[in-house]
Coordinates of C-alpha atoms in Angstrom, one line a residue:
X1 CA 4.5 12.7 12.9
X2 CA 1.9 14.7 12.3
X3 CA -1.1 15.5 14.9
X4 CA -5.1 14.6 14.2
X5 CA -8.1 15.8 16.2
X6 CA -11.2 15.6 16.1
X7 CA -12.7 19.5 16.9
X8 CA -16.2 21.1 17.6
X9 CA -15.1 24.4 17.1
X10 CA -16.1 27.1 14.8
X11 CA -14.2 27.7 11.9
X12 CA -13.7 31.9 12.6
X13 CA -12.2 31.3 16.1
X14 CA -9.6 28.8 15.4
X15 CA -6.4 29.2 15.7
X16 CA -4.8 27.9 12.6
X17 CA -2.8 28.5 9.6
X18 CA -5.8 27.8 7.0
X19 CA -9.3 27.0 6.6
X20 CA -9.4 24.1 4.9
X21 CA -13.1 23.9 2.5
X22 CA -14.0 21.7 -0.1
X23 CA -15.8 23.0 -3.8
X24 CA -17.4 21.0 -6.6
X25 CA -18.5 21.7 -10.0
X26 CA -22.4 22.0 -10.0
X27 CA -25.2 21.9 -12.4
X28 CA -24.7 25.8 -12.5
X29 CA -21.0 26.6 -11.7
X30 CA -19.3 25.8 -9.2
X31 CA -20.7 25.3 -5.1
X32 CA -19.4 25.2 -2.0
X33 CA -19.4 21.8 -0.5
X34 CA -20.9 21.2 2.7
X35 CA -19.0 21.7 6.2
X36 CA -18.1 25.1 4.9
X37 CA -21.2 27.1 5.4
X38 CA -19.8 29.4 8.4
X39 CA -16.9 29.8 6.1
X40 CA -19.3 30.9 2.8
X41 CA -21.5 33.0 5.3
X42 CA -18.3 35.0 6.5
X43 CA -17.7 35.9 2.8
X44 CA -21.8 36.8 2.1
X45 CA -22.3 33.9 0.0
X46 CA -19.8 35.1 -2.4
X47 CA -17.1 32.4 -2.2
X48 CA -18.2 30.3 -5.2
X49 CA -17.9 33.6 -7.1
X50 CA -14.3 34.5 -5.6
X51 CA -12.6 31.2 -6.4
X52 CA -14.4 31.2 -10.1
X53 CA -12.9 35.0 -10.4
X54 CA -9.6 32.8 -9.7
X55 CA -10.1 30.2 -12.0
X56 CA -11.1 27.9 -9.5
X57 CA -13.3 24.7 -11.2
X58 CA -13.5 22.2 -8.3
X59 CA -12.1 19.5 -10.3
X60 CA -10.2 17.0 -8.2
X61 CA -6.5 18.0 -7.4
X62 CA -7.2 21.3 -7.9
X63 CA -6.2 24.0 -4.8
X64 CA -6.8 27.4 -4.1
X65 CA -5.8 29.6 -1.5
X66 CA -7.6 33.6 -0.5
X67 CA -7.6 35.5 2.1
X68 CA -9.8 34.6 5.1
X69 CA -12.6 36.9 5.8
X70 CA -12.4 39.6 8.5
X71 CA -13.1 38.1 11.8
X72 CA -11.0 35.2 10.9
X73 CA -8.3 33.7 13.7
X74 CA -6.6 31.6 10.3
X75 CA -5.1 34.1 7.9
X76 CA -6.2 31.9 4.4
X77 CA -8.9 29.5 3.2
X78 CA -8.0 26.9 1.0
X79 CA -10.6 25.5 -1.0
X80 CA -9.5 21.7 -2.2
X81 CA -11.8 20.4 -5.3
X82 CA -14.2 17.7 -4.8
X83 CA -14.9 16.6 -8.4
X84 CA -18.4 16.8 -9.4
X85 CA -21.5 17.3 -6.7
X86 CA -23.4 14.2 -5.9
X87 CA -27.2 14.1 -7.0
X88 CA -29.2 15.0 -4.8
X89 CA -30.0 12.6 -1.4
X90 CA -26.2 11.5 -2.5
X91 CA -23.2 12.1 -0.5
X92 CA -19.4 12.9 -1.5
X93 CA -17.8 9.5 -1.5
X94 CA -15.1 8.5 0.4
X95 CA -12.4 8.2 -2.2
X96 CA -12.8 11.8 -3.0
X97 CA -12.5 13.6 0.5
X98 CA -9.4 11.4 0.9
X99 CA -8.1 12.9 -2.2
X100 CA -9.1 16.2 -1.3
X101 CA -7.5 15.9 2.4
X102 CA -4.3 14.8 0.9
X103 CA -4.1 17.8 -1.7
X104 CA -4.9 20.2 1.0
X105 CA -2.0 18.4 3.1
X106 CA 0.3 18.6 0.6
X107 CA -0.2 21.9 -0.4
X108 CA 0.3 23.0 3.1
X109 CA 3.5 21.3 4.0
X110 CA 5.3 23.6 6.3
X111 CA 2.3 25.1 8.1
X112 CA 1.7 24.0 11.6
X113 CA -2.1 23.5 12.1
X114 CA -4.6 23.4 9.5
X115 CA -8.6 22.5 9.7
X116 CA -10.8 20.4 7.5
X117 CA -13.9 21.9 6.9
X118 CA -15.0 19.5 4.7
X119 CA -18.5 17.6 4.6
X120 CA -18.8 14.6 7.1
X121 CA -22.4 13.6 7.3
X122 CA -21.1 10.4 9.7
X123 CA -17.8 9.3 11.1
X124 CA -17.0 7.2 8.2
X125 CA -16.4 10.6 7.0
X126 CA -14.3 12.1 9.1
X127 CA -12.7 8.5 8.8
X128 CA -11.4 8.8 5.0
X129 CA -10.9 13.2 6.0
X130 CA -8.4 11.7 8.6
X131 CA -6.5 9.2 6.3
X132 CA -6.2 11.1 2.9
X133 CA -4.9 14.2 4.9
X134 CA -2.4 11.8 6.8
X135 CA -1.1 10.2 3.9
X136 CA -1.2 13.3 2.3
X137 CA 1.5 15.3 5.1
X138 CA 4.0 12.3 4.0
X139 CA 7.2 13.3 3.4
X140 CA 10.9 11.3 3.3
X141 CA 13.9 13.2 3.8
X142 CA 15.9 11.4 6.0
X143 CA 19.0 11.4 3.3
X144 CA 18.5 15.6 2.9
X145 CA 20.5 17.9 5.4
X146 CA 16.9 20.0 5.3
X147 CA 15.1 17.2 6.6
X148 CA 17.1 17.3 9.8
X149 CA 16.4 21.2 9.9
X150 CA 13.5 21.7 12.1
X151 CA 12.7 25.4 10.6
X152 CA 12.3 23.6 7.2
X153 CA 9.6 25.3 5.2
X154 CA 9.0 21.4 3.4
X155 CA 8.1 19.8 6.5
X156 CA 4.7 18.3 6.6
X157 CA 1.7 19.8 7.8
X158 CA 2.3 19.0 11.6
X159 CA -1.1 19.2 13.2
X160 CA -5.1 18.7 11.6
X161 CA -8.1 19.5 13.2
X162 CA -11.6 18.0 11.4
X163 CA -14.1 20.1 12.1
X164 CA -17.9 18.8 11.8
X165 CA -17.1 15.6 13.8
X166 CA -17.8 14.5 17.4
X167 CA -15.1 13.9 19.4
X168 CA -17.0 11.8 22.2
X169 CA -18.8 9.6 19.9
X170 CA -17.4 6.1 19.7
X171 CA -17.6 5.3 16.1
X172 CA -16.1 9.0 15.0
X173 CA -13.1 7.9 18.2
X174 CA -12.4 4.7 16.6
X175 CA -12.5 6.2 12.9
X176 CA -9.7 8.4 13.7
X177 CA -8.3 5.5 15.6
X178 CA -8.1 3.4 12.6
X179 CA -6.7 6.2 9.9
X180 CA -3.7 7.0 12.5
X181 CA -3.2 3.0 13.1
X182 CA -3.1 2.6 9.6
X183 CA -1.3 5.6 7.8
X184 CA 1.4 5.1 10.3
X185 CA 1.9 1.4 8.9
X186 CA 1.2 2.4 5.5
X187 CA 3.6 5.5 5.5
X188 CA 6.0 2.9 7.6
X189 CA 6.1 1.2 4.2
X190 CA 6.7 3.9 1.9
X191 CA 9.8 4.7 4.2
X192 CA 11.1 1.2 3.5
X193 CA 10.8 1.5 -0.3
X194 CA 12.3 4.7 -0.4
X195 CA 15.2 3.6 2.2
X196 CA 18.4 3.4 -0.3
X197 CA 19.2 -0.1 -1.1
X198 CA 22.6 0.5 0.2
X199 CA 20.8 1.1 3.6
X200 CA 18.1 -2.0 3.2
X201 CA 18.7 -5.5 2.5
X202 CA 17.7 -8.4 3.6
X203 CA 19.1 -8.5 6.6
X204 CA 18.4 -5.1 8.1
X205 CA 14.5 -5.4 6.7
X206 CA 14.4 -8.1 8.9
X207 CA 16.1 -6.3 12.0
X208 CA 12.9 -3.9 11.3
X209 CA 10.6 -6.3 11.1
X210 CA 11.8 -8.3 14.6
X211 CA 11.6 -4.5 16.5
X212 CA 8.1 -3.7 15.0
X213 CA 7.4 -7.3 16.5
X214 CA 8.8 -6.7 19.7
X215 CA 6.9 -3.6 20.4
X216 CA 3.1 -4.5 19.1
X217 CA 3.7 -8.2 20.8
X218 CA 3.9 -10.1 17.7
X219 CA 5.3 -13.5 16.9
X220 CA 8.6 -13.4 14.6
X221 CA 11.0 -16.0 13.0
X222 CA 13.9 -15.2 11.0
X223 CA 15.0 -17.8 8.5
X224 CA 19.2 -16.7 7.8
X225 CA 21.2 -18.5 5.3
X226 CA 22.3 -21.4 7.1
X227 CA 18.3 -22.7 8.1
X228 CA 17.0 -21.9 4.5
X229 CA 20.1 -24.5 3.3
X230 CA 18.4 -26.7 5.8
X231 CA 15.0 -26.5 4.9
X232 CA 15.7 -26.6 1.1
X233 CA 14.6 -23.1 0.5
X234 CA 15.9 -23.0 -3.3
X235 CA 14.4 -21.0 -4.6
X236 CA 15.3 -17.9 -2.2
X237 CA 18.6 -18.6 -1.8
X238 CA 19.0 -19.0 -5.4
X239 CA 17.8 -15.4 -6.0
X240 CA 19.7 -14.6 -3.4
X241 CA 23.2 -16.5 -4.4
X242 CA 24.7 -13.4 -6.0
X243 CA 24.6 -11.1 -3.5
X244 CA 27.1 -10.2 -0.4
X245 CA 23.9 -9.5 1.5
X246 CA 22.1 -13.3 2.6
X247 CA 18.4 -13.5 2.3
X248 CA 15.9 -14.2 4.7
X249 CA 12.5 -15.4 5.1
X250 CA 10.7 -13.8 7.9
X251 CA 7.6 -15.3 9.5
X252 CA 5.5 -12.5 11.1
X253 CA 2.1 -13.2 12.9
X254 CA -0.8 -11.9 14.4
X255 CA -3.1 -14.1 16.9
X256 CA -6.4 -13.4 17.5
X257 CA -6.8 -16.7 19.1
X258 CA -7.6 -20.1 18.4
X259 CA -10.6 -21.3 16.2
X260 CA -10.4 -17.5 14.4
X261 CA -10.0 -16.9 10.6
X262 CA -7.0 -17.1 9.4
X263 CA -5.4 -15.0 6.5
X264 CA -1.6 -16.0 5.4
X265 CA 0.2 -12.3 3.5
X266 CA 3.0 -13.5 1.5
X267 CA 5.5 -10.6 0.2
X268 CA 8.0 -10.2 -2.5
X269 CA 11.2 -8.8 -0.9
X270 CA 14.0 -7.8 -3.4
X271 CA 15.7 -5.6 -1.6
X272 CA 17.6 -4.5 -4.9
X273 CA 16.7 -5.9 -8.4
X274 CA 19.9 -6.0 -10.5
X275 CA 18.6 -8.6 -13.0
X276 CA 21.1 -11.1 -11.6
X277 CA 23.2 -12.5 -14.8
X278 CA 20.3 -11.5 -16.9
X279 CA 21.2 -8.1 -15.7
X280 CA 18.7 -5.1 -16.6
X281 CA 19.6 -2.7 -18.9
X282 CA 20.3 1.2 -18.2
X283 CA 17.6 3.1 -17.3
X284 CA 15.3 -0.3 -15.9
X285 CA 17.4 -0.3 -12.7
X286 CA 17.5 2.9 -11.2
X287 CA 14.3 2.9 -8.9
X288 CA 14.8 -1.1 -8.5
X289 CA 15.3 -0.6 -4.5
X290 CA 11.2 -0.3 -4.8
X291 CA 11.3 -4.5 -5.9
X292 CA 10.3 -5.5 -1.9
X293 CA 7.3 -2.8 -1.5
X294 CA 5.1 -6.3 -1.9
X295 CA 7.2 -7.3 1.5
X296 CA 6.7 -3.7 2.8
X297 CA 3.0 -4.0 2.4
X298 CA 2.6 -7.5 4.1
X299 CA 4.6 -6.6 6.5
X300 CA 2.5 -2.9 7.3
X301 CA -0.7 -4.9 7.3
X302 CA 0.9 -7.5 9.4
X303 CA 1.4 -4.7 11.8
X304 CA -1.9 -2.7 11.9
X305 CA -3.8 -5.7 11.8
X306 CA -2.8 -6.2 15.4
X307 CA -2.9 -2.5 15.8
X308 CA -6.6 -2.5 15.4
X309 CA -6.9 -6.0 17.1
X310 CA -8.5 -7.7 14.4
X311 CA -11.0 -10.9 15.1
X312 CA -8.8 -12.6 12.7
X313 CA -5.2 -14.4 12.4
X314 CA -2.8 -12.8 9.9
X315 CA 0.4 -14.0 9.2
X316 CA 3.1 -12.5 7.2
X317 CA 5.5 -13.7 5.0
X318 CA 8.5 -11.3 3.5
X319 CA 10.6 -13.3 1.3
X320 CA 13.6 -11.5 1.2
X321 CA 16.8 -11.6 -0.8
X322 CA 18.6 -9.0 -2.8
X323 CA 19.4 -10.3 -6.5
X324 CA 23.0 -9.1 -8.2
X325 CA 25.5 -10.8 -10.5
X326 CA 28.8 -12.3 -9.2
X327 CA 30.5 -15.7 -9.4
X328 CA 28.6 -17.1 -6.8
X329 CA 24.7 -16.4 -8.8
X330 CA 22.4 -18.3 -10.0
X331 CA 23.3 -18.7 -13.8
X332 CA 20.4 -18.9 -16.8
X333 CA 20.0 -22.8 -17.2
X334 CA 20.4 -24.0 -13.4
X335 CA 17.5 -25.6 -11.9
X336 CA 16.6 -24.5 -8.2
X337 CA 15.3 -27.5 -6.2
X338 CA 12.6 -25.4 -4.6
X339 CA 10.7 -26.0 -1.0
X340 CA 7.8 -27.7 -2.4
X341 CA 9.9 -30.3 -3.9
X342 CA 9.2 -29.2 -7.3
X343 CA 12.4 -28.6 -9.5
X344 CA 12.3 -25.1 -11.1
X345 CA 14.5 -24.6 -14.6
X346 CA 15.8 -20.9 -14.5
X347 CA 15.5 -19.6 -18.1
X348 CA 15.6 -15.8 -17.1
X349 CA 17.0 -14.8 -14.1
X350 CA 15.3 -11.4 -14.1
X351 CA 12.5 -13.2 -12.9
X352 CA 13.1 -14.1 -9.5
X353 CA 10.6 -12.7 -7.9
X354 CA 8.2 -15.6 -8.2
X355 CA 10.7 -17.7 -7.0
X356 CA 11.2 -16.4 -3.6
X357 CA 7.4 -16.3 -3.3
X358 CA 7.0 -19.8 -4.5
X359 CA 9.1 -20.8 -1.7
X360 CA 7.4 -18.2 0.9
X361 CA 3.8 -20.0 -0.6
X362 CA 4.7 -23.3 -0.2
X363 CA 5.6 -22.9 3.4
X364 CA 2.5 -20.8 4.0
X365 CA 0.3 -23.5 2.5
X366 CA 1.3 -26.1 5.3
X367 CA -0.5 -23.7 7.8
X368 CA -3.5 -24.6 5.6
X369 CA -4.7 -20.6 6.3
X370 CA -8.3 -19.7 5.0
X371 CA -6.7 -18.2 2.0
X372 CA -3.3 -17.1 0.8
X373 CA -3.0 -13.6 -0.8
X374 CA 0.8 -12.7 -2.5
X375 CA 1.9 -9.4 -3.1
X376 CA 4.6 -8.4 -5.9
X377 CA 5.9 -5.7 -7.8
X378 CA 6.2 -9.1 -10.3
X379 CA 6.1 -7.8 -13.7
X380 CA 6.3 -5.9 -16.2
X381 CA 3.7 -7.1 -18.3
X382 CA 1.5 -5.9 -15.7
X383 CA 2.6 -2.5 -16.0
X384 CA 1.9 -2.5 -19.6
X385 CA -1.7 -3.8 -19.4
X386 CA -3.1 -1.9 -16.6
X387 CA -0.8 1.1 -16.7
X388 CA 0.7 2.8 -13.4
X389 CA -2.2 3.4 -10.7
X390 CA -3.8 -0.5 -11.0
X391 CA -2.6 -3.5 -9.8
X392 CA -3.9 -6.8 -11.3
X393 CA -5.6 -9.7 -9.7
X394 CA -5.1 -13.3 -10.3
X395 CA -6.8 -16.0 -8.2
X396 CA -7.8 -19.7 -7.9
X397 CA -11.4 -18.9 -7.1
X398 CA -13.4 -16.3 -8.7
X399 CA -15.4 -15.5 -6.2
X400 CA -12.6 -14.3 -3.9
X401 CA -10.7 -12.5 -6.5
X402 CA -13.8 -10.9 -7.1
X403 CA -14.2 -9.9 -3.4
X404 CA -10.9 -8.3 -3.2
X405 CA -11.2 -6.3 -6.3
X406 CA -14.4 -5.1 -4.4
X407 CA -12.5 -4.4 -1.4
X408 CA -9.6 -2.8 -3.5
X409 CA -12.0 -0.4 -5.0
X410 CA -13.8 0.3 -1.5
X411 CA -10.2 1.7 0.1
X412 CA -9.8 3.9 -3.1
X413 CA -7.0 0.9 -5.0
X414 CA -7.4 1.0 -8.6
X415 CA -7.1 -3.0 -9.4
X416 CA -8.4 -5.0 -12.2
X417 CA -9.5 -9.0 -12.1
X418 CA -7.1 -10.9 -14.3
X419 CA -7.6 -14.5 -16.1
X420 CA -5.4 -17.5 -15.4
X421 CA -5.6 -19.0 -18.8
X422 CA -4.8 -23.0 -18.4
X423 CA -3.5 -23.2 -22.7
X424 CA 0.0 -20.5 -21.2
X425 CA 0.8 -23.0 -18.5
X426 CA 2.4 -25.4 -21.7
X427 CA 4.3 -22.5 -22.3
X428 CA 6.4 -23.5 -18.9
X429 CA 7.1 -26.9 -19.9
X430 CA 11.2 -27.6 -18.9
X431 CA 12.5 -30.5 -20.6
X432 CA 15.0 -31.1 -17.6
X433 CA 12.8 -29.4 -14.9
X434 CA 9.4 -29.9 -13.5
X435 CA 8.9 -26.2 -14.8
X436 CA 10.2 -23.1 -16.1
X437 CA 10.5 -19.8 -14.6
X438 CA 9.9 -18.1 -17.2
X439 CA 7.0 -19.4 -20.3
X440 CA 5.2 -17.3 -23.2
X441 CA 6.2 -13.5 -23.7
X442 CA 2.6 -12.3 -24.3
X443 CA 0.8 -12.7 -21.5
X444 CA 3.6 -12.7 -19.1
X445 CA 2.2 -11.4 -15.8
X446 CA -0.8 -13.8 -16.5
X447 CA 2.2 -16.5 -16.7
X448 CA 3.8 -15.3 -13.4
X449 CA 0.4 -16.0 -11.7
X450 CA 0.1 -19.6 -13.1
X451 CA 4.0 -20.5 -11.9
X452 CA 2.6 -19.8 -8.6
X453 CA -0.2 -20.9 -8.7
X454 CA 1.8 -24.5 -9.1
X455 CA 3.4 -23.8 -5.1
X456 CA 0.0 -23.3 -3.3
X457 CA -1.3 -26.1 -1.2
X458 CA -4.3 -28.3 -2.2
X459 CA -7.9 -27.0 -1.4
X460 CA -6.2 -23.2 -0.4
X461 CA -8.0 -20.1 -2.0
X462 CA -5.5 -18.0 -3.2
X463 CA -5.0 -14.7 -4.9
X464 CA -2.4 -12.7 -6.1
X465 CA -1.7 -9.1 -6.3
X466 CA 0.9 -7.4 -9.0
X467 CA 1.8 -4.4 -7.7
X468 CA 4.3 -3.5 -10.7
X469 CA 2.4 -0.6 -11.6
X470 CA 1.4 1.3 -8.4
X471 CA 4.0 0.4 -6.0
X472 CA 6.4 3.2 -6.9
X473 CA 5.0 6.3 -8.5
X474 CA 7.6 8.2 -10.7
X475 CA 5.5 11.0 -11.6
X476 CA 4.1 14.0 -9.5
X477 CA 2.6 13.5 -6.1
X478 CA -1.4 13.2 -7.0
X479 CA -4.1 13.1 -4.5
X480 CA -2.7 11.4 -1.1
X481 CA -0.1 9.7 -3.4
X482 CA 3.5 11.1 -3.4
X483 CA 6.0 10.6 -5.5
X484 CA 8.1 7.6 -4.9
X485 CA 7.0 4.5 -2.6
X486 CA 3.3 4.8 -2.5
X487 CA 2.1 1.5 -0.2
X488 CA 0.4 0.3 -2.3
X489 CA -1.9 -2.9 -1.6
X490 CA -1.5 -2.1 2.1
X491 CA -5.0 -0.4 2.6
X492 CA -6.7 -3.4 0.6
X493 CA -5.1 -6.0 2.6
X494 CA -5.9 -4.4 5.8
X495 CA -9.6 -4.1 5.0
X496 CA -10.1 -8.1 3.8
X497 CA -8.8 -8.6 7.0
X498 CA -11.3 -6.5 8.4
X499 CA -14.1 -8.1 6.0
X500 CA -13.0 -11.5 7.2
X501 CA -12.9 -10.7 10.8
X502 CA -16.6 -9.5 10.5
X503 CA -17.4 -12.9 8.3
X504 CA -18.0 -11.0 4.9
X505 CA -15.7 -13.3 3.3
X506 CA -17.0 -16.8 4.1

């Protein structure tokens, strides 16, 4: 795990394996961003000119490492681009020192101590510093012989010092306080998407969830096989029918007490995503161990939530099951007698994910919570609309769909608002079901929305988050991003927890 401090110290005397600066392109070439001045001084004013001599832009992403100046405890500088300087009386926003931070982290895995001299005019600041360079020094290797070498040269950066903050200050103590709390969870999830599926199913996600419960003193219930036959879950264990492994639905809450707000998470968990009969072709199945990162996140929120004792309730639900082909599965043209009641014909069944979470909604919905919010690597529609880095959002009420694509966009998500157009819900009619999992082929994640909208409760606000895109990034690490689980929708649903806790959401 790596270490985070908060440091007054001067950048020449500490005892580090880089200087950490940021640069940006200005009006005039490129500038040395603020925080860095001792470092620029040391140098004459001539840093600007030596990174340009090295091709250096400041575009974001970009890195580049010189000697220190003479004097200097740390033997390199590493200057991290900041994109393009604000205007003046602006600041750097938050989304780009997070970027920054994680580049720098990344491109120092294997050093022991590095320190941020990037700008922090408050402790918001240092706040977003703190959590891009900790999501940044990610790394999963638990399946690599290297990661259990402690010499590894790959291991993440293992200690970061922020210079320019105040460590005695309350709001700079409880900034860094939140970024650990939360990059812990959120990095929590990544491991869980990028555990092997052979490693994680239903059953042992669960055994994680009860000993994350045990030690943060959270409530847990673990629905197995035998009570979702006798509470009529259907729709779970339909998905899960195929498969050696049983699902689970796993109830996971957070009190703040009685008479609070209270928010009701509701995750997809596919352990594994076979397709079922309507099995997925070569190359669609090979990264399908990331179909439970909507799980992952509820569940990471779920935990930091009470982490950072929230003023708010929040209750998780991780619908879990793994879906595979045998004898025993769920065939194209049964019909699921799901919780709600409601009678489900299953056209398709690759697309099972909205049928765990109807069942995982409908439950929810008899808590009557302040609002419902699913989250779902759902479909693949999605992918294709909005691309890889943005999730979609769906809602019942425009207003709060609008409010989390504003809180999205605050914690540095990429989402988009989606429509729920009323004339595709015809497309589900069944003529031996109440619906069809499946309904018109353009348009389909806006169709996955509407089939769930059907399974919230009366008079809930509701919203739903496809994940498709983001959840799993198959490229390059980017930013604070690395490549493979991501935890995405974590950071968005820990802040409207945050927003509702204060009373910005109603």
């Amino acid at each position: 795990m790596t270490a985070l401090t908060l440091s007054t110290a001067a950048a020449a005397g500490l005892r580090a394996d880089a200087i950490v600066v940021g640069i940006a392109k200005g009006a005039a070439g490129l500038v040395v961003a603020p925080g860095a001045e001792a470092v620029d001084k040391a140098y004459d004013g001539n840093l600007a000119s030596v990174l340009e001599t090295l091709g250096a832009t400041g575009a974001e992403g970009e890195a580049t490492k010189v000697p220190a100046p003479s004097g200097f405890k740390a033997p390199v500088v590493l200057a991290v681009g900041l994109g393009s300087e604000p205007e003046k009386d602006e600041i750097y926003e938050a989304e780009a020192l997070r970027r920054a931070a994680g580049v720098a982290s990344r491109t120092l895995s294997g050093a022991k101590k590095a320190a941020f001299a990037l700008p922090v005019q408050d402790a918001e600041d240092a706040g977003a510093i703190a959590e891009g360079a900790l999501l940044g020094a990610y790394s999963f290797d638990a399946y690599k012989e290297s990661g259990k070498d402690p010499k590894n040269a790959k291991a993440p950066l293992a200690e970061i010092a922020i210079l320019g903050g105040k460590p005695r200050d309350k709001a700079y103590k409880a900034e860094i306080e939140r970024a650990l709390a939360l990059t812990e969870e959120l990095n929590r999830a990544r491991d869980l998407v990028n555990t092997p599926p052979n490693d994680l199913n239903p059953e042992s996600f669960a055994a994680v969830a009860t000993a994350a419960a045990k030690e943060h003193g959270l409530k847990i219930q673990v629905l197995d096989v035998k009570a979702l036959e006798k509470g009529g879950y259907g729709g779970i264990l339909g998905v899960g029918a195929g498969s050696a492994s049983g699902p689970r639905l796993v109830k996971i809450s957070y009190s703040a007490g009685r008479g609070k707000k209270h928010l009701a998470f509701v995750g997809k968990g596919i352990t594994y995503d076979s397709g079922g009969i309507s099995l997925k072709p070569a190359g669609h199945n090979e990264t399908m161990k990331c179909d439970m990162a909507g799980a992952a996140a509820v569940f990471a929120a779920v935990v930091a939530a009470a982490r950072l004792k929230l003023d708010v309730n929040v209750t998780g639900w991780l619908a879990l099951a793994e879906n595979m082909p045998s004898g025993s599965a769920t065939r194209p043209g049964d019909v699921l007698r799901m919780y709600s009641g409601k009678t489900v014909e299953v056209l398709n069944t690759d697309a099972e994910g909205r049928l765990v979470l109807a069942d995982a909604i409908a439950k929810a919905s008899e808590e009557t919570p302040d609002a419902i919010v699913d989250v779902a690597t759902l479909t693949g529609a999605m992918v294709l609309a909005l691309g890889n880095r943005t999730f979609g959002i769906m809602a019942n009420d425009d207003a709060f769909r609008t409010s989390i694509h504003e809180v999205a966009e605050e914690v540095g998500e990429p989402a988009w608002p989606m429509p729920l157009p009323a004339h595709l819900v015809k497309g589900m009619d069944s003529p031996t079901a109440d619906i069809a999992n499946m309904g018109e082929r353009m348009g389909g994640g806006l169709v996955a929305g509407l089939f769930l909208k059907e399974f919230v409760g009366e008079g809930i606000t509701w919203a739903h988050l496809d994940i498709a895109g983001p959840a799993f990034n198959e490229g390059g690490p980017f930013g604070y991003t690395p490549k493979g689980g991501t935890g995405s929708a974590v950071r968005t649903l820990v802040r409207l927890a945050e927003r509702t806790a204060a009373g910005d959401l109603g």
